[in-house]
């Protein structure tokens, strides 16, 4: 008898002997069978973004450590796999987790290409897949998959729009963008450039570089020659550190303001840096320096557990675990009923959590929440962190655009950035 047959038989027995509500039968069957809810957690523990991968695991497991690895009477078992920062490896590991270990859901990954590979796989299997970091726009837009939900995450073009609005309000009109030449860079720059140009700004040039680039001299020389009044930079991992350091060493820091994707000023980057990172401006749903009570509690608990301030990767997976837990509690951990479970996730509202006063999902599976414009400042202990300087309430992935109208335009790419180039 396999696991599901056993659980069905247990459910029938329970129904025959009691008046227990049907919604709790499967969770009771799991508990009676001592069957845990199995979560497949994938993260890049090796490769170019391995430091972020470690914090994905740390943040996710911290929530369950605090809550006894139990939800609605069912034990939680987390099975970790290294996706190697590689889509082929990610796909292999996803198959192993689903087909061999029979996990009830998949969570994680970091790079867009790994997430897209796993998303195509679960499109066929129907396995719930929760992506707190994977930001590829179309996963919750044009190519939406009903069982792929971006709990506690964001679409790539979502955050740069409030940042562009803030830049315009500071009087900046002429921008140069510099970004990694792949989907995340294209979409972040597209969100910024489209909003910026539609509201009176001008993009002087857009510079694209390969991942794991060492020398930014040619790009920075180009920026110096163009003389913009603002630079918007999009990198992840080691590229973030190199850009910020070389920007300062070229003498651009203090001369041309540097606005960045949240990844560039993330704790995983700035905790190893000095004053070259001070003053960086970004937009995110998380600011570790926020005085909000729920945020302070999370930051302190993470710092106590791991002796460092939390990164975006830790934060999104901690709050993603919180989101999944709340959904499971609503349905008494009935994960065997996938449609019910996914509906519970979609309809969950988080109130007064580290994600803000109220967070919900839109009709496409992407969060709507407050977005903070953040500034990197130095603390009294010499460490740097992101402090909110203004808030944009209830920002969706479409923000001020009509979703259907917006999705009729092409996806952001090198050739389409949402504006007509002069």
Coordinates of C-alpha atoms in Angstrom, one line a residue:
X1 CA 0.0 0.0 0.0
X2 CA 1.5 3.4 -0.9
X3 CA 1.4 6.5 1.1
X4 CA -1.6 8.1 -0.5
X5 CA -3.7 4.8 -0.3
X6 CA -2.8 4.6 3.3
X7 CA -3.9 8.2 4.0
X8 CA -7.1 7.7 2.1
X9 CA -7.9 4.6 4.1
X10 CA -7.1 6.4 7.4
X11 CA -9.4 9.2 6.3
X12 CA -12.3 6.8 5.7
X13 CA -11.8 5.2 9.1
X14 CA -11.8 8.6 10.8
X15 CA -15.0 9.7 9.0
X16 CA -16.8 6.5 10.0
X17 CA -15.9 6.8 13.7
X18 CA -16.4 10.5 14.4
X19 CA -18.0 13.8 13.3
X20 CA -14.6 15.4 12.5
X21 CA -14.9 18.0 9.7
X22 CA -13.7 16.8 6.4
X23 CA -11.1 19.6 6.1
X24 CA -9.1 18.0 8.9
X25 CA -9.2 14.4 7.8
X26 CA -6.0 14.4 5.9
X27 CA -4.0 16.2 8.5
X28 CA -5.3 13.7 11.2
X29 CA -4.4 10.8 8.8
X30 CA -0.9 12.2 8.4
X31 CA -0.5 12.6 12.1
X32 CA -1.8 9.1 12.8
X33 CA 0.6 7.7 10.2
X34 CA 3.4 9.8 11.6
X35 CA 3.8 11.2 8.0
X36 CA 5.4 14.6 8.0
X37 CA 4.7 17.4 5.5
X38 CA 7.8 17.3 3.3
X39 CA 9.1 20.5 1.9
X40 CA 11.8 20.4 -0.8
X41 CA 14.0 23.5 -0.3
X42 CA 16.4 24.3 -3.2
X43 CA 19.2 26.9 -2.9
X44 CA 22.5 27.6 -4.6
X45 CA 24.9 26.3 -2.0
X46 CA 27.7 26.3 -4.6
X47 CA 28.3 28.7 -7.5
X48 CA 28.4 32.4 -8.0
X49 CA 25.6 33.2 -5.5
X50 CA 26.3 30.6 -2.9
X51 CA 26.4 33.1 0.0
X52 CA 22.8 34.1 -0.8
X53 CA 21.8 30.4 -1.0
X54 CA 23.1 29.7 2.5
X55 CA 20.9 32.5 3.8
X56 CA 17.9 31.2 1.9
X57 CA 18.3 28.0 4.0
X58 CA 19.0 29.8 7.2
X59 CA 16.0 32.1 6.9
X60 CA 13.6 29.4 6.0
X61 CA 14.7 27.0 8.7
X62 CA 14.7 29.8 11.4
X63 CA 11.0 30.2 11.1
X64 CA 10.3 26.5 11.6
X65 CA 12.9 26.3 14.4
X66 CA 11.0 29.0 16.2
X67 CA 7.7 27.1 15.6
X68 CA 8.8 23.6 16.6
X69 CA 8.8 22.1 13.0
X70 CA 5.1 21.5 13.4
X71 CA 2.0 23.0 11.7
X72 CA -1.6 22.0 12.6
X73 CA -0.4 18.9 14.4
X74 CA 1.8 17.7 11.5
X75 CA 5.5 17.5 11.6
X76 CA 7.5 19.5 9.1
X77 CA 10.4 17.9 7.3
X78 CA 12.7 20.0 5.2
X79 CA 14.8 18.3 2.5
X80 CA 17.6 20.5 1.2
X81 CA 19.1 20.4 -2.3
X82 CA 21.9 22.4 -3.8
X83 CA 20.9 23.7 -7.2
X84 CA 24.5 24.7 -8.0
X85 CA 23.4 28.0 -9.5
X86 CA 22.7 25.9 -12.6
X87 CA 19.3 25.3 -14.3
X88 CA 20.2 21.7 -15.4
X89 CA 21.2 20.8 -11.8
X90 CA 18.1 22.6 -10.4
X91 CA 15.8 20.6 -12.7
X92 CA 17.6 17.4 -11.7
X93 CA 17.2 18.1 -8.0
X94 CA 13.6 19.1 -8.4
X95 CA 12.8 15.8 -10.1
X96 CA 14.6 14.0 -7.3
X97 CA 12.6 15.8 -4.6
X98 CA 9.2 15.3 -6.3
X99 CA 9.6 11.8 -7.8
X100 CA 11.9 10.1 -5.3
X101 CA 11.3 11.9 -2.0
X102 CA 7.6 12.7 -2.7
X103 CA 7.7 16.2 -1.3
X104 CA 4.5 18.0 -0.9
X105 CA 5.9 21.3 -2.2
X106 CA 9.0 22.9 -3.5
X107 CA 10.4 26.2 -2.2
X108 CA 13.4 28.4 -3.1
X109 CA 16.1 28.8 -5.9
X110 CA 17.7 32.2 -6.4
X111 CA 18.7 32.8 -10.0
X112 CA 16.0 33.4 -12.6
X113 CA 17.3 30.6 -14.9
X114 CA 17.1 28.0 -12.2
X115 CA 13.6 29.1 -11.2
X116 CA 12.3 29.1 -14.8
X117 CA 13.6 25.5 -15.2
X118 CA 11.9 24.3 -12.1
X119 CA 8.7 26.1 -13.0
X120 CA 8.5 24.3 -16.4
X121 CA 8.9 21.0 -14.5
X122 CA 6.1 21.7 -11.9
X123 CA 3.8 22.9 -14.7
X124 CA 3.6 19.3 -15.7
X125 CA 3.6 17.7 -12.2
X126 CA 1.2 20.2 -10.5
X127 CA 3.5 20.4 -7.5
X128 CA 3.1 23.6 -5.5
X129 CA 6.2 25.7 -6.1
X130 CA 6.8 28.8 -3.9
X131 CA 9.4 31.4 -5.1
X132 CA 10.3 34.0 -2.5
X133 CA 13.3 35.3 -4.6
X134 CA 12.9 34.2 -8.2
X135 CA 11.7 37.4 -9.8
X136 CA 11.2 36.7 -13.5
X137 CA 8.2 38.9 -14.4
X138 CA 6.4 36.4 -16.6
X139 CA 6.1 33.7 -14.0
X140 CA 3.3 35.9 -12.5
X141 CA 2.3 37.6 -15.7
X142 CA 2.2 36.4 -19.3
X143 CA 3.3 32.9 -18.6
X144 CA 1.6 32.4 -15.3
X145 CA 1.5 28.8 -13.9
X146 CA -1.3 28.3 -11.4
X147 CA 0.8 26.3 -8.9
X148 CA 3.8 28.7 -9.0
X149 CA 3.3 31.5 -6.4
X150 CA 5.7 34.2 -5.4
X151 CA 5.1 34.2 -1.6
X152 CA 7.0 37.1 0.1
X153 CA 8.8 37.9 -3.2
X154 CA 8.5 40.4 -6.0
X155 CA 8.6 40.6 -9.8
X156 CA 11.8 42.1 -11.1
X157 CA 10.2 45.2 -12.7
X158 CA 8.1 45.9 -9.6
X159 CA 10.5 47.6 -7.3
X160 CA 12.3 49.9 -9.8
X161 CA 9.1 51.8 -10.6
X162 CA 8.7 53.5 -7.1
X163 CA 12.5 54.0 -7.2
X164 CA 12.1 55.9 -10.6
X165 CA 9.3 57.9 -9.1
X166 CA 11.4 58.9 -6.1
X167 CA 14.3 59.8 -8.4
X168 CA 12.1 62.1 -10.4
X169 CA 10.9 63.8 -7.3
X170 CA 14.5 64.5 -6.3
X171 CA 14.9 66.4 -9.6
X172 CA 16.9 63.8 -11.5
X173 CA 16.1 63.9 -15.3
X174 CA 19.1 62.2 -17.1
X175 CA 20.0 58.6 -16.2
X176 CA 22.4 55.9 -17.4
X177 CA 21.6 52.3 -16.4
X178 CA 24.3 49.6 -16.0
X179 CA 23.2 46.0 -15.5
X180 CA 24.0 42.3 -15.8
X181 CA 23.0 41.1 -19.2
X182 CA 20.3 38.6 -18.4
X183 CA 16.6 38.5 -17.6
X184 CA 16.8 40.0 -14.1
X185 CA 18.9 42.9 -15.3
X186 CA 16.7 43.5 -18.4
X187 CA 13.5 43.5 -16.3
X188 CA 14.8 45.7 -13.5
X189 CA 16.1 48.3 -15.9
X190 CA 12.9 48.0 -18.0
X191 CA 10.7 48.8 -15.0
X192 CA 12.9 51.8 -14.1
X193 CA 13.4 53.1 -17.6
X194 CA 9.7 52.9 -18.7
X195 CA 8.4 54.7 -15.7
X196 CA 11.2 57.2 -15.7
X197 CA 10.8 58.2 -19.4
X198 CA 7.0 58.2 -19.2
X199 CA 7.1 60.8 -16.5
X200 CA 9.6 63.3 -17.8
X201 CA 13.0 61.6 -17.5
X202 CA 15.6 60.7 -20.2
X203 CA 17.7 57.5 -20.5
X204 CA 21.0 58.6 -22.0
X205 CA 22.4 55.0 -22.4
X206 CA 22.0 51.5 -21.1
X207 CA 25.1 49.5 -20.5
X208 CA 25.0 45.7 -20.3
X209 CA 27.8 43.5 -18.9
X210 CA 28.2 39.7 -18.5
X211 CA 27.8 37.9 -15.2
X212 CA 30.9 37.7 -13.0
X213 CA 32.5 40.6 -14.8
X214 CA 35.8 41.7 -13.3
X215 CA 36.6 45.1 -14.9
X216 CA 34.0 47.9 -15.0
X217 CA 36.5 50.5 -16.2
X218 CA 35.1 50.8 -19.7
X219 CA 31.5 51.1 -18.5
X220 CA 32.4 53.7 -15.8
X221 CA 34.4 55.7 -18.4
X222 CA 31.4 55.8 -20.6
X223 CA 29.3 57.0 -17.7
X224 CA 31.8 59.8 -17.0
X225 CA 31.6 60.9 -20.6
X226 CA 27.8 61.0 -20.7
X227 CA 27.6 63.1 -17.5
X228 CA 24.2 61.9 -16.3
X229 CA 22.7 63.3 -13.1
X230 CA 21.9 59.7 -11.9
X231 CA 23.1 56.1 -12.4
X232 CA 20.8 53.1 -11.9
X233 CA 22.8 49.8 -11.3
X234 CA 21.5 46.2 -11.3
X235 CA 23.8 43.4 -10.1
X236 CA 23.8 40.3 -7.9
X237 CA 26.5 38.5 -6.0
X238 CA 30.1 39.5 -6.4
X239 CA 29.3 41.8 -9.3
X240 CA 27.5 44.1 -6.8
X241 CA 30.6 44.5 -4.7
X242 CA 32.8 45.2 -7.7
X243 CA 30.5 47.8 -9.2
X244 CA 30.2 49.7 -5.9
X245 CA 33.9 49.5 -5.2
X246 CA 35.0 50.5 -8.6
X247 CA 32.4 53.3 -8.8
X248 CA 34.0 54.8 -5.7
X249 CA 37.6 54.3 -6.9
X250 CA 36.8 56.0 -10.2
X251 CA 35.8 59.1 -8.2
X252 CA 32.1 58.9 -9.1
X253 CA 30.8 58.4 -5.6
X254 CA 29.7 61.8 -4.4
X255 CA 29.7 63.2 -7.9
X256 CA 26.8 61.2 -9.5
X257 CA 24.3 59.6 -7.2
X258 CA 24.1 55.8 -7.5
X259 CA 20.6 54.2 -7.2
X260 CA 20.7 50.4 -7.2
X261 CA 18.6 47.3 -7.3
X262 CA 18.0 45.9 -3.8
X263 CA 20.4 43.1 -4.4
X264 CA 23.3 45.6 -4.7
X265 CA 22.8 47.1 -1.3
X266 CA 21.7 43.8 0.3
X267 CA 23.3 42.7 3.6
X268 CA 25.0 39.8 1.7
X269 CA 27.0 42.5 -0.1
X270 CA 27.4 45.5 2.2
X271 CA 28.3 43.6 5.4
X272 CA 31.8 43.0 3.8
X273 CA 32.2 46.6 2.6
X274 CA 33.3 50.0 3.9
X275 CA 32.2 53.5 3.3
X276 CA 32.0 53.0 -0.5
X277 CA 28.5 51.6 0.1
X278 CA 27.3 54.4 2.3
X279 CA 24.4 56.4 0.7
X280 CA 23.3 53.8 -1.8
X281 CA 19.6 54.2 -2.5
X282 CA 17.3 51.3 -3.4
X283 CA 13.7 50.1 -3.2
X284 CA 12.5 46.9 -1.5
X285 CA 9.8 45.3 0.6
X286 CA 12.4 44.9 3.4
X287 CA 14.7 47.3 5.2
X288 CA 16.6 45.7 8.0
X289 CA 17.0 49.1 9.7
X290 CA 13.3 49.7 9.9
X291 CA 12.1 50.5 13.5
X292 CA 8.8 48.6 12.8
X293 CA 8.2 46.3 15.8
X294 CA 7.8 43.1 13.8
X295 CA 10.8 43.9 11.7
X296 CA 13.0 44.5 14.7
X297 CA 11.9 41.2 16.3
X298 CA 12.9 39.3 13.1
X299 CA 16.2 41.1 12.7
X300 CA 17.1 40.5 16.3
X301 CA 16.2 36.8 16.2
X302 CA 18.1 36.3 13.0
X303 CA 21.1 38.1 14.4
X304 CA 21.0 36.1 17.6
X305 CA 20.9 32.8 15.6
X306 CA 23.5 33.6 13.0
X307 CA 25.5 36.5 14.4
X308 CA 24.9 38.7 11.4
X309 CA 22.1 41.0 10.0
X310 CA 19.7 39.3 7.7
X311 CA 19.9 39.6 3.9
X312 CA 16.9 39.8 1.5
X313 CA 17.4 36.1 0.8
X314 CA 17.0 35.2 4.5
X315 CA 14.1 37.7 5.0
X316 CA 12.0 36.5 2.0
X317 CA 12.4 32.8 3.0
X318 CA 11.6 33.4 6.6
X319 CA 8.4 35.3 5.7
X320 CA 7.7 32.8 2.9
X321 CA 7.8 30.1 5.5
X322 CA 5.5 32.2 7.7
X323 CA 3.1 32.6 4.7
X324 CA 3.0 28.8 4.0
X325 CA 2.5 28.1 7.6
X326 CA -0.5 30.4 7.9
X327 CA -2.0 28.8 4.8
X328 CA -1.5 25.3 6.1
X329 CA -3.2 26.3 9.4
X330 CA -6.2 27.5 7.5
X331 CA -6.8 24.0 6.0
X332 CA -5.6 21.9 8.9
X333 CA -2.5 20.9 6.9
X334 CA -4.5 19.2 4.2
X335 CA -1.6 19.3 1.6
X336 CA -2.9 16.2 -0.2
X337 CA -5.7 18.4 -1.5
X338 CA -3.4 20.5 -3.7
X339 CA -6.2 22.8 -5.0
X340 CA -7.3 23.6 -1.5
X341 CA -3.8 24.2 -0.4
X342 CA -3.0 26.6 -3.3
X343 CA -6.2 28.5 -2.7
X344 CA -5.3 28.9 0.9
X345 CA -1.9 30.3 0.0
X346 CA -3.5 32.7 -2.6
X347 CA -6.1 34.0 -0.1
X348 CA -3.8 34.3 2.9
X349 CA -3.3 37.9 4.3
X350 CA -0.3 38.6 6.5
X351 CA -1.1 41.4 9.0
X352 CA 1.6 43.3 11.0
X353 CA 4.4 41.0 10.1
X354 CA 8.0 41.8 9.0
X355 CA 6.5 42.2 5.5
X356 CA 4.5 45.2 6.6
X357 CA 1.1 46.2 7.9
X358 CA -0.8 44.2 5.2
X359 CA 0.3 41.8 2.5
X360 CA -1.9 40.0 0.0
X361 CA -1.5 38.3 -3.4
X362 CA -2.8 39.7 -6.6
X363 CA -4.8 37.6 -9.1
X364 CA -1.6 36.5 -10.7
X365 CA 0.2 35.1 -7.6
X366 CA 2.4 38.1 -6.8
X367 CA 2.4 40.1 -3.5
X368 CA 1.0 43.6 -3.0
X369 CA 2.7 45.4 -0.1
X370 CA 4.4 48.5 1.0
X371 CA 7.7 49.3 -0.8
X372 CA 10.4 51.2 1.1
X373 CA 12.9 53.6 -0.5
X374 CA 16.0 52.7 1.5
X375 CA 19.3 54.3 2.2
X376 CA 22.5 52.6 3.3
X377 CA 23.7 54.3 6.6
X378 CA 26.4 53.5 9.1
X379 CA 25.3 52.3 12.5
X380 CA 27.0 53.2 15.8
X381 CA 28.7 49.9 15.8
X382 CA 30.3 50.6 12.4
X383 CA 28.1 48.2 10.5
X384 CA 26.0 49.3 7.5
X385 CA 22.3 48.7 7.0
X386 CA 19.4 49.8 4.9
X387 CA 17.1 52.4 6.6
X388 CA 13.7 53.4 5.1
X389 CA 13.5 57.0 4.1
X390 CA 10.0 57.0 2.5
X391 CA 7.3 54.5 1.9
X392 CA 5.1 53.7 -1.2
X393 CA 2.0 51.9 0.1
X394 CA 0.4 48.8 -1.5
X395 CA 2.6 48.5 -4.6
X396 CA 1.6 45.7 -7.0
X397 CA 3.7 44.3 -9.8
X398 CA 1.6 46.5 -12.2
X399 CA 1.4 49.5 -9.9
X400 CA -0.2 52.3 -11.9
X401 CA -0.7 50.2 -15.1
X402 CA -3.8 48.3 -16.1
X403 CA -2.7 44.6 -16.0
X404 CA -4.3 43.5 -19.3
X405 CA -3.0 46.6 -21.1
X406 CA 0.4 46.3 -19.7
X407 CA 0.8 42.6 -20.6
X408 CA 0.0 43.4 -24.2
X409 CA 3.4 45.1 -24.5
X410 CA 6.5 42.9 -25.1
X411 CA 8.4 41.5 -22.1
X412 CA 11.4 43.6 -21.1
X413 CA 14.6 42.6 -22.9
X414 CA 17.7 44.3 -24.2
X415 CA 15.7 45.3 -27.3
X416 CA 12.6 46.5 -25.4
X417 CA 12.9 48.7 -22.3
X418 CA 9.5 50.3 -22.4
X419 CA 10.5 53.5 -24.2
X420 CA 11.5 54.8 -27.7
X421 CA 15.2 55.2 -27.9
X422 CA 16.3 58.4 -29.6

